[in-house]
XYZ file of C-alpha atoms in Angstrom:
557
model
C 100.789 135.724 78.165
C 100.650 138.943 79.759
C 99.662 137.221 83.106
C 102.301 135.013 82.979
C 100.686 132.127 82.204
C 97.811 131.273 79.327
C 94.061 132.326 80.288
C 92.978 129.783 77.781
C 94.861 126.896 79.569
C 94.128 128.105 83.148
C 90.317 128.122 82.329
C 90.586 124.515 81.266
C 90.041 122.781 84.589
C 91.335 119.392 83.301
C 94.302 120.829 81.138
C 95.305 122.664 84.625
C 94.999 119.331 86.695
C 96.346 116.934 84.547
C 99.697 118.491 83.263
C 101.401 118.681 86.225
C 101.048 114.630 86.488
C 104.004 114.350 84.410
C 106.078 114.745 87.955
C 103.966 111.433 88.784
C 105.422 109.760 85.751
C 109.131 110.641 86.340
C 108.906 108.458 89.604
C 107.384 105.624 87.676
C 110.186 105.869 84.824
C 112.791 106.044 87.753
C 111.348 102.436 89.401
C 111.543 100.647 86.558
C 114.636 102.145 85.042
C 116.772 99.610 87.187
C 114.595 96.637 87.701
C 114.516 95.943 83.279
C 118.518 96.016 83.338
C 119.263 93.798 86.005
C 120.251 91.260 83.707
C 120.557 92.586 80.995
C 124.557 91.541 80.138
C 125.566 94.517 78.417
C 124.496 96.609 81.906
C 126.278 93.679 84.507
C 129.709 94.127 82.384
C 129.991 97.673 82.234
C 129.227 98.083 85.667
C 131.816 95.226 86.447
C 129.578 92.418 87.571
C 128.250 94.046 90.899
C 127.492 92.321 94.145
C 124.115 91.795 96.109
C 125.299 95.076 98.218
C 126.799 97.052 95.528
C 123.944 96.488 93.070
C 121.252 97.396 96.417
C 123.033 100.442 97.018
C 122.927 101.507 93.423
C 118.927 101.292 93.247
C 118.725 102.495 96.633
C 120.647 105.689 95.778
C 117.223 107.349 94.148
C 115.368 107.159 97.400
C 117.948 108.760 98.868
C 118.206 111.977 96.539
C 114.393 111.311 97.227
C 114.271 112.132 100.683
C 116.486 115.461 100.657
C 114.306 116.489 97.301
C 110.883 115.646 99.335
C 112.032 117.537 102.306
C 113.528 120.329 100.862
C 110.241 121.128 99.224
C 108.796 122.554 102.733
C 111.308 125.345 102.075
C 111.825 125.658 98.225
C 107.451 125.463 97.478
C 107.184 128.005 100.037
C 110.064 130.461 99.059
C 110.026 130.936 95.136
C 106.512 128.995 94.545
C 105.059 126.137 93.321
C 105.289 126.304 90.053
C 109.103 127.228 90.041
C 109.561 124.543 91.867
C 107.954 122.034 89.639
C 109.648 123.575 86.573
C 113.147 122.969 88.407
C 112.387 119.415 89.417
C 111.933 119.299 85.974
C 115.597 120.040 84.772
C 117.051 118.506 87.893
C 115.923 115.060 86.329
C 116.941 115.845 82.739
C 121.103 116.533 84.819
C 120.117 113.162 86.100
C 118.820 111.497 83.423
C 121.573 112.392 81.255
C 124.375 111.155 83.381
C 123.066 107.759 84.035
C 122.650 107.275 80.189
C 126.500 108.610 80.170
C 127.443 106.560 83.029
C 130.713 104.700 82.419
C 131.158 103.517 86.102
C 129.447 102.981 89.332
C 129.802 105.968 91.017
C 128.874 107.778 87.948
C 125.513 105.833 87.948
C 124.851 106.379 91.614
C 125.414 110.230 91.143
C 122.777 110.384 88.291
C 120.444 108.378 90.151
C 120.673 110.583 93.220
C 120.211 114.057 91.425
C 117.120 111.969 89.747
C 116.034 111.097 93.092
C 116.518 114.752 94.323
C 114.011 115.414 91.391
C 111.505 112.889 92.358
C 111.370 113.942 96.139
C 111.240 117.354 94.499
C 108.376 116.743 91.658
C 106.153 114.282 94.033
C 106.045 116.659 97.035
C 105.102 119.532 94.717
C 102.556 118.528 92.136
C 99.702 117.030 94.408
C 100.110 120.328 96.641
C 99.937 122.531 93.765
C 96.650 120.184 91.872
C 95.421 120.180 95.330
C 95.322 124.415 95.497
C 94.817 125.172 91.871
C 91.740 122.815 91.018
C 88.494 123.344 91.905
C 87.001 121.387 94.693
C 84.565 119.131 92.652
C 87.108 117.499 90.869
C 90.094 118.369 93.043
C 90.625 114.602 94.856
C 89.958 112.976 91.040
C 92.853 115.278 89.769
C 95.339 114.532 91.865
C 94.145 110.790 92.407
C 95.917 110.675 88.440
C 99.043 111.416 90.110
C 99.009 108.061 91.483
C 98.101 106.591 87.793
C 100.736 108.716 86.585
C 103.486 106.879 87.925
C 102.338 103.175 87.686
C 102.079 104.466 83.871
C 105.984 105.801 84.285
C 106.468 101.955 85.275
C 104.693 100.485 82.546
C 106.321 102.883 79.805
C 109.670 102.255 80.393
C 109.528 98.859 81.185
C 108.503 97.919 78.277
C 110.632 100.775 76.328
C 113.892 98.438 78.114
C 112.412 95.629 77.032
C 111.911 96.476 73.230
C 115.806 97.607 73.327
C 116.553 94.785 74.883
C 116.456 92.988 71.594
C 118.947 94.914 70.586
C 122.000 93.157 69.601
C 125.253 94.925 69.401
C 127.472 93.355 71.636
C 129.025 95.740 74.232
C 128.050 99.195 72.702
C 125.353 99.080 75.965
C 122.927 100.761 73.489
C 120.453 98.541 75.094
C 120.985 100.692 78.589
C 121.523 104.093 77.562
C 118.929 104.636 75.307
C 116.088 104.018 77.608
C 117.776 106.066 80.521
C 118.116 109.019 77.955
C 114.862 109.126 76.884
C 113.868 109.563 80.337
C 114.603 112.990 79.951
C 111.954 113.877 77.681
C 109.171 113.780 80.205
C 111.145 116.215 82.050
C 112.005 118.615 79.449
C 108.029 118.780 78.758
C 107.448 119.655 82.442
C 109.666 122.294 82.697
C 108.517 123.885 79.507
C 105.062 123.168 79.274
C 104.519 124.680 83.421
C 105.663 128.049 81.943
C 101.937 128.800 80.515
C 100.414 127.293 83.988
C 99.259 129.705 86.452
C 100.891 130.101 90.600
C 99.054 128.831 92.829
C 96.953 131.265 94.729
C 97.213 130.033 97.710
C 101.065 130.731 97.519
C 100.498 134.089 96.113
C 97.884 134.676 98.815
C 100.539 133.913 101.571
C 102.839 136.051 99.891
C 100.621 138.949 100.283
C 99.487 139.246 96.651
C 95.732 138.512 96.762
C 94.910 140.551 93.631
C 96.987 138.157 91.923
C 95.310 135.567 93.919
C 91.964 136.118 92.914
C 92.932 137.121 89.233
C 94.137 133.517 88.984
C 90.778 131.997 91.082
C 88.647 133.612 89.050
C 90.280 132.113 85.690
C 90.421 128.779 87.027
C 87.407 128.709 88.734
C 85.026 131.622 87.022
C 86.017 131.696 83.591
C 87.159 135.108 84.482
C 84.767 136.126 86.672
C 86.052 137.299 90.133
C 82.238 137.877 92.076
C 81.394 134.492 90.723
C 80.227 132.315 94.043
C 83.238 129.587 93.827
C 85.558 132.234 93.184
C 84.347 134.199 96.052
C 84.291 131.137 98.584
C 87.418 129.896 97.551
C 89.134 133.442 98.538
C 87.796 133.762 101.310
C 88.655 130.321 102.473
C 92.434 130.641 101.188
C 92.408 133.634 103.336
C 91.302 132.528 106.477
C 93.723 129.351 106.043
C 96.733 131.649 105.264
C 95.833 133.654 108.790
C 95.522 130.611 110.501
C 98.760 129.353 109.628
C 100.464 132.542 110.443
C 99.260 132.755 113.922
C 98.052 129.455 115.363
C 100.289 126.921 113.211
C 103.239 124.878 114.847
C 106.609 126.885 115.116
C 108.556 123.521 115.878
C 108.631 119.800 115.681
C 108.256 120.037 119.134
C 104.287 120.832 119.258
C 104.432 116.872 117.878
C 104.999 115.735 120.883
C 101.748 117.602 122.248
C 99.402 115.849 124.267
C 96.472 114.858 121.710
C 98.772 114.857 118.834
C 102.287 112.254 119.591
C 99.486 109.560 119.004
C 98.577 110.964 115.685
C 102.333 111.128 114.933
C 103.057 107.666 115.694
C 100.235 106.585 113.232
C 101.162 108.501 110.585
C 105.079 107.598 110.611
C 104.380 103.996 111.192
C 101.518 103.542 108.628
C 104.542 104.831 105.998
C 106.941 102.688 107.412
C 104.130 99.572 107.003
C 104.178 100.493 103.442
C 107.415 99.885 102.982
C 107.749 97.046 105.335
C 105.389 94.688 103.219
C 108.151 93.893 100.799
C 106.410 95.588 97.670
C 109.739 97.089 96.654
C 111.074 93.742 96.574
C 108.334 93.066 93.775
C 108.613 96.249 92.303
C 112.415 96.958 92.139
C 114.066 93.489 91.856
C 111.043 91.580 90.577
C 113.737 89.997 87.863
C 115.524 88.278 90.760
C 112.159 87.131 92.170
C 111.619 85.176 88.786
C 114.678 84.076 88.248
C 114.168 82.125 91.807
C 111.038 80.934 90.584
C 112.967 79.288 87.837
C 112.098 81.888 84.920
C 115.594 81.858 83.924
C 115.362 83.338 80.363
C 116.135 86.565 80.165
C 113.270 88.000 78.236
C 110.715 85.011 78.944
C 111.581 86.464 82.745
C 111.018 90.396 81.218
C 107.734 89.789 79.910
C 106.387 88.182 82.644
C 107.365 91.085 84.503
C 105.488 93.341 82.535
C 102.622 91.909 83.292
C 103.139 93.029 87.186
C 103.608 96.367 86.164
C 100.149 96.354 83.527
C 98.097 94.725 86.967
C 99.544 97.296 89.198
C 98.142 100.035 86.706
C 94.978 98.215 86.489
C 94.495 97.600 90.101
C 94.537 101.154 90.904
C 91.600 101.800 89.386
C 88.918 100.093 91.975
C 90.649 101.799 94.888
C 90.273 105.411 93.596
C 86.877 104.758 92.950
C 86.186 103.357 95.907
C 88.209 103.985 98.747
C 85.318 106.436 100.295
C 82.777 103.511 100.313
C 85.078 100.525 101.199
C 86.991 102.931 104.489
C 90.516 103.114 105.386
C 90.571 100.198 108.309
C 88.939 97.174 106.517
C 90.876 98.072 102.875
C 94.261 97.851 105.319
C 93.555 95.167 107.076
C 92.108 93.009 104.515
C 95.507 94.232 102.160
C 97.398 93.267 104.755
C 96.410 90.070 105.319
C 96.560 88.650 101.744
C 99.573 90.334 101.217
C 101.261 88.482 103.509
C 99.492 85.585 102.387
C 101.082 85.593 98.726
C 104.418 85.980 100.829
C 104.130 83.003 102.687
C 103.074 81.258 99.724
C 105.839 82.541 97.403
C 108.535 81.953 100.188
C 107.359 78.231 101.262
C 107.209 76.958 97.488
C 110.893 78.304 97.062
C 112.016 77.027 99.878
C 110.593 73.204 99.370
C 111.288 72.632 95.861
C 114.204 75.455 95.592
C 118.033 74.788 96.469
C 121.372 76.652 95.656
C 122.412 76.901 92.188
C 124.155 79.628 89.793
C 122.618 82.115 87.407
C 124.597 84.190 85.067
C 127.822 83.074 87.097
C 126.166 84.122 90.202
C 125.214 81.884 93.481
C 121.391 81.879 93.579
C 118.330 80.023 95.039
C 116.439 78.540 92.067
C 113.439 76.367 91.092
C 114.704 73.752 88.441
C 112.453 71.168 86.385
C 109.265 72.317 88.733
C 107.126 74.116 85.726
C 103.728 74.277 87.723
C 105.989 75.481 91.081
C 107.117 78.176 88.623
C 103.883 79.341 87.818
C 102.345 79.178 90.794
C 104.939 81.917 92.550
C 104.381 84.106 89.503
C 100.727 84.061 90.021
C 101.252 84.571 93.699
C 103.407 87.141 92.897
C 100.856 88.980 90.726
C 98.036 88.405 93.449
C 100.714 90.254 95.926
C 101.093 93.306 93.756
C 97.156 93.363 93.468
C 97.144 93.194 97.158
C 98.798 96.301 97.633
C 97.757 98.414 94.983
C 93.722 97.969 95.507
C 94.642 98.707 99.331
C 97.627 100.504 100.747
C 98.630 101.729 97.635
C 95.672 104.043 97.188
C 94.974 106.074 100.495
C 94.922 109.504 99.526
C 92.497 111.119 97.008
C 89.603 110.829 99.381
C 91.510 113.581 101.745
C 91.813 115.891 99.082
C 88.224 116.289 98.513
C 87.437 116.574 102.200
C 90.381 118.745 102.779
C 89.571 121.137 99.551
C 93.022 121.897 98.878
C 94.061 124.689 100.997
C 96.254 124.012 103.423
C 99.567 124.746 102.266
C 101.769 120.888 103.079
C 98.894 118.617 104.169
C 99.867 116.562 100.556
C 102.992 116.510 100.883
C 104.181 113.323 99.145
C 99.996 112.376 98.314
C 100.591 110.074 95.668
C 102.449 107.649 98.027
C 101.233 104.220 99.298
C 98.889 105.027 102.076
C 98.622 108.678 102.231
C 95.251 109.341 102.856
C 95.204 108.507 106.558
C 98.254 110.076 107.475
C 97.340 113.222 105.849
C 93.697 113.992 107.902
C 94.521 112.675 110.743
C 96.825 115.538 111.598
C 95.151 118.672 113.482
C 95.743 121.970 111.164
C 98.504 123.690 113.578
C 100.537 120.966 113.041
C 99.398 118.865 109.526
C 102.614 120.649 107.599
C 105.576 119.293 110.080
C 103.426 116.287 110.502
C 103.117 114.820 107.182
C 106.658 115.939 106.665
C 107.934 114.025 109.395
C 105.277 110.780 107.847
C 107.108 111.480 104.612
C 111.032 111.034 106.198
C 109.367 107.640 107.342
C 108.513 106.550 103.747
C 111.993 107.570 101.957
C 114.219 106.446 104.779
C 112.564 102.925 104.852
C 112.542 102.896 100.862
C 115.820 103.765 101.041
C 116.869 101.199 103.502
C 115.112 98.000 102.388
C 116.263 98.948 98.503
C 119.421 98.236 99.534
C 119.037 95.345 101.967
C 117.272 93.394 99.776
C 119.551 91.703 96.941
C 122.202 91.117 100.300
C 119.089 89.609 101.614
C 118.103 87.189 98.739
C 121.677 86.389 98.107
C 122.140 84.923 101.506
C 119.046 83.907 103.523
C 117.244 83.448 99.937
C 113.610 82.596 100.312
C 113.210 83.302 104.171
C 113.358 87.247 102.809
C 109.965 86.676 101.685
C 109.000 85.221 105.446
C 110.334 88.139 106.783
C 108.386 90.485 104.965
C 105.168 88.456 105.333
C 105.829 88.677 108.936
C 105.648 92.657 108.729
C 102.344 92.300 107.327
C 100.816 89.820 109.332
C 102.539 88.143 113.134
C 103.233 89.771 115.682
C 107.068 90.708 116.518
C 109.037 92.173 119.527
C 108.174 95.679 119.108
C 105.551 96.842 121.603
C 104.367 100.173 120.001
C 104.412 98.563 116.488
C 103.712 94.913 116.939
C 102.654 94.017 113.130
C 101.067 96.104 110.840
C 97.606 94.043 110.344
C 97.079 93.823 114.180
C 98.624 97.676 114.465
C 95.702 98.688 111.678
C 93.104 96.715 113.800
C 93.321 97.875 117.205
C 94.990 101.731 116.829
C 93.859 102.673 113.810
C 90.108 104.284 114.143
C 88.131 104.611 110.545
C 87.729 108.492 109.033
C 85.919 107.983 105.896
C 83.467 110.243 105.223
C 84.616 112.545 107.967
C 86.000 116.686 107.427
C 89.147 117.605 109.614
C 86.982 118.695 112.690
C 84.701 115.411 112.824
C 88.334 113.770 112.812
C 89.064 115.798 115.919
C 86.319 114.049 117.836
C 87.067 110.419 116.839
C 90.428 111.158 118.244
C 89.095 112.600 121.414
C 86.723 109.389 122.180
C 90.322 107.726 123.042
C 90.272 104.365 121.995
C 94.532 104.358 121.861
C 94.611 100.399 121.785
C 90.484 99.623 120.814
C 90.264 101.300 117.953
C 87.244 99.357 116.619
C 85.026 100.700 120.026
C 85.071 103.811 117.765
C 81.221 104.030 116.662
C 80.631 105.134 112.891
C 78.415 107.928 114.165
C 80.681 109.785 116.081
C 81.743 112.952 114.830
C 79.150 113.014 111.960
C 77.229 116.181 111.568
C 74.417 116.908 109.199
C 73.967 120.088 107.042
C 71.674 121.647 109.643
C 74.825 120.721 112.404
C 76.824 122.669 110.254
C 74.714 125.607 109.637
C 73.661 125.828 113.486
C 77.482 125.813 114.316
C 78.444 128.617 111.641
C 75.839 130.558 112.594
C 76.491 130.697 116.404
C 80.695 131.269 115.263
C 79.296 133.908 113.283
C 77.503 135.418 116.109
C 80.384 134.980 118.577
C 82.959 137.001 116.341
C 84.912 133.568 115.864
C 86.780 131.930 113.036
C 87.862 128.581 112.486
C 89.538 127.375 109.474
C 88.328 123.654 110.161
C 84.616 124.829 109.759
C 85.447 126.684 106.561
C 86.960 123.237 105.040
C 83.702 122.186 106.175
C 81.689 124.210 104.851
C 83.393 124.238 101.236
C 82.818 120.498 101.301
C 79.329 120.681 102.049
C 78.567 123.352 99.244
């Protein structure tokens, strides 16, 4: 440990990519860790019974702590390092973890839940950037696609670790709460300890003017030791030329986002995160107890078992999109989402609203199915096809990126593992990709943040029309002229980059094409090897460098 970290671990390539998911699965235990309590009656009377708005703003408090922990990264990654940063995202969620299994009140709750948050925004801004520059580039986009995994695992784990204690039976003691809240902690205990034998990431230690270090690490990860071995070397030289690009061509201010070339880009980016939000798959994810109990699943652990199986398809469904997303492309696997999302919406929201009317659950006013078994069933299926929806499309845009990208660039992942990150992320030109993505990932939180709240106030007043509303994001058209819809938004502004490196990006964007993004031809951009040799060789010749045809060039070796 002389180094600071273990050679024998850093010269694991799938040891050194994996660990770090654990930040991934933090998230997942945080989405879950409210939507199994909902009704659980040991949680509604310790917290006295809340309302629709106090119990929103409760689960809404972790995106919150979210978005200052995700934006404060852009500082914190860059000052002490990545894996510092990691290691304290790690203990920030065991402060919150412990005083939401403490919690005797609401505002003692909402504080956990925020510092947890702060360690989320923290953990899932962090990881992907550091898998991104500590992997090697053959497996780098499968290493961090786990990420994603990661946290529909988090789900699935402690959903079903609330609903084994929710057969516990002690009347008020709240056991039944507290103990899966406190063994959220673990997770983050292990991440703070276990990062200690990880290496830095060289590219941090490069831009810190430490490339001995640097290159000490590359050639452990990438060499087995050796530092003239041909990866090694490439990769060096690469991280080098990115860190001098940064320095003196990158953007000094959100201003140079309002460029000519580049406010277009912006307004993609930010509005394909807000479209993720938009489609209503936090309602599914966060309060998918009250959708059931609408339905007319009214038992309390009938209703938590069915909802397990949501979270077990959402795991599964991630699978065909990491594998494929390269092949399928970015426009048809949004569009197509799109549309049958909004689909299963429709569906869900006109079978509640025919054969639903106002009754009381638990003491509460509710819309509710009664004495309709086959209506019931049908909105949990439709419910089920929804979450499929989203996580074989928008949920899975990013890994793709990473493997064109190679790593390198210091913030272009910021936030990867999020729905629909792929497109946002290489779309961005280099100058500006950091404060870009940044500003794409403000967009996510602040409309996770919002619609977490709005929703039970939503369901406990205009009841099954929420679930038009949402549909309507997806799909029809409404008074917003920039941002009609997102389905229609995907199909005519949003031109297809599969398959294309950062500079072949550059000239899909300069065909134009704001409004018709479909007249963009498959073949433009596309260069083949000899393309790409001609061009290096004539840069060479010229005295020039250009970080974009180093990306390039990594990719095609």
């Amino acid at each position: 440990m002389v180094k600071g970290y273990s050679t024998a671990i850093a010269r694991n390539p799938y040891i050194v990519g994996t660990f770090a998911c654990i930040g991934g699965c933090l998230f997942g235990l945080d989405i879950s860790s409210m939507s199994g309590v909902l009704s659980n009656p040991s949680y509604l009377k310790l917290f006295n019974y809340p309302s629709a708005n106090a119990q929103g703003a409760m689960v809404a408090s972790m995106p919150a702590g979210s978005l200052v922990g995700a934006l404060s990264v852009g500082y914190l990654a860059d000052k002490i390092g990545r894996k510092p940063t990691i290691m304290i995202s790690g203990m920030v969620w065991v402060v919150g973890s412990i005083l939401q299994s403490a919690a005797q009140n609401r505002g003692m709750l909402v504080a956990g839940r925020i510092i947890s948050g702060f360690a989320i925004g923290m953990a899932s801004s962090t990881v992907p950037l550091y898998q991104s520059e500590i992997t090697a580039p053959a497996i780098r986009g499968r290493m961090v696609s786990l990420q994603q995994w990661a946290i529909t695992w988090g789900i699935l784990i402690q959903y079903f670790v609330q609903l084994g204690c929710s057969y516990i039976n002690d009347g008020y003691s709240v056991s039944s709460i507290r103990i899966p809240w406190a063994l959220q902690l673990i997770p983050g205990l292990m991440l703070s300890i276990g990062m200690f034998w990880f290496p830095e990431s060289p590219r941090w230690l490069m831009d810190h003017d430490r490339p001995d270090d640097a290159l000490e690490i590359l050639a452990d990860v990438h060499g087995q030791g050796d530092p003239n071995n041909n990866l090694v070397q490439l990769e060096y030289n690469e991280i080098k030329e990115a860190v001098r690009f940064e320095r003196t061509e990158g953007a000094k201010s959100y201003k140079d986002l309002f460029a000519p070339g580049v406010f277009r880009r912006v307004i993609l980016g930010t509005s394909l995160q807000m479209w993720s939000q938009l489609t209503g798959m936090n309602v599914m994810m966060y309060y998918i107890i009250y959708v059931f109990q609408g339905a007319g699943l009214t038992g309390r652990r009938g209703n938590m078992i069915a909802s397990s199986v949501q979270y077990v398809l959402v795991m599964a469904a991630t699978i065909p999109a990491i594998i494929y997303i390269d092949k399928w492309g970015r426009r048809p696997m949004l569009v197509i989402g799109l549309v049958f999302m909004a689909f299963w919406l429709y569906l869900v929201g006109g079978l509640q609203g025919v054969y639903g009317h106002w009754g009381e659950i638990d003491g509460a006013r509710n819309w509710v199915i009664t004495d309709h078994k086959s209506i019931t069933y049908g909105i949990i299926v439709c419910s089920y096809l929804f979450v499929c929806s989203f996580a074989v499309t928008m949920g899975e845009f990013y890994n793709a990126i990473l493997e064109s990208n190679s790593g390198t660039n210091a913030m272009f992942v910021i936030q990867a593992q999020y729905v629909s990150w792929t497109y946002p992320s290489e779309i961005f030109p280099m100058r500006v990709r950091a404060k870009a993505v940044a500003l794409s990932t403000a967009s996510n939180w602040t409309f996770n943040f919002a619609l977490a709240w709005a929703v039970p106030p939503a369901l406990d007043t205009i009841s099954f029309n929420t679930y038009f509303i949402f549909a309507s994001f997806c799909m029809l058209a409404d008074h917003l002229p920039l941002v009609s819809h997102a389905a229609f938004h995907v199909f005519f502004c949003f031109p297809e980059t599969k398959g294309r490196t950062l500079e072949e990006i550059e000239d899909v964007f300069a065909q134009g094409h704001t409004f018709a993004a479909w007249k963009v031809k498959s073949t433009v951009g596309k260069k083949n090897i000899e393309d790409v040799r001609t061009a290096e060789k004539a840069e060479s010749y010229e005295g020039k460098t250009d970080t974009d045809s180093e990306e390039r060039h990594v990719e095609h070796v």
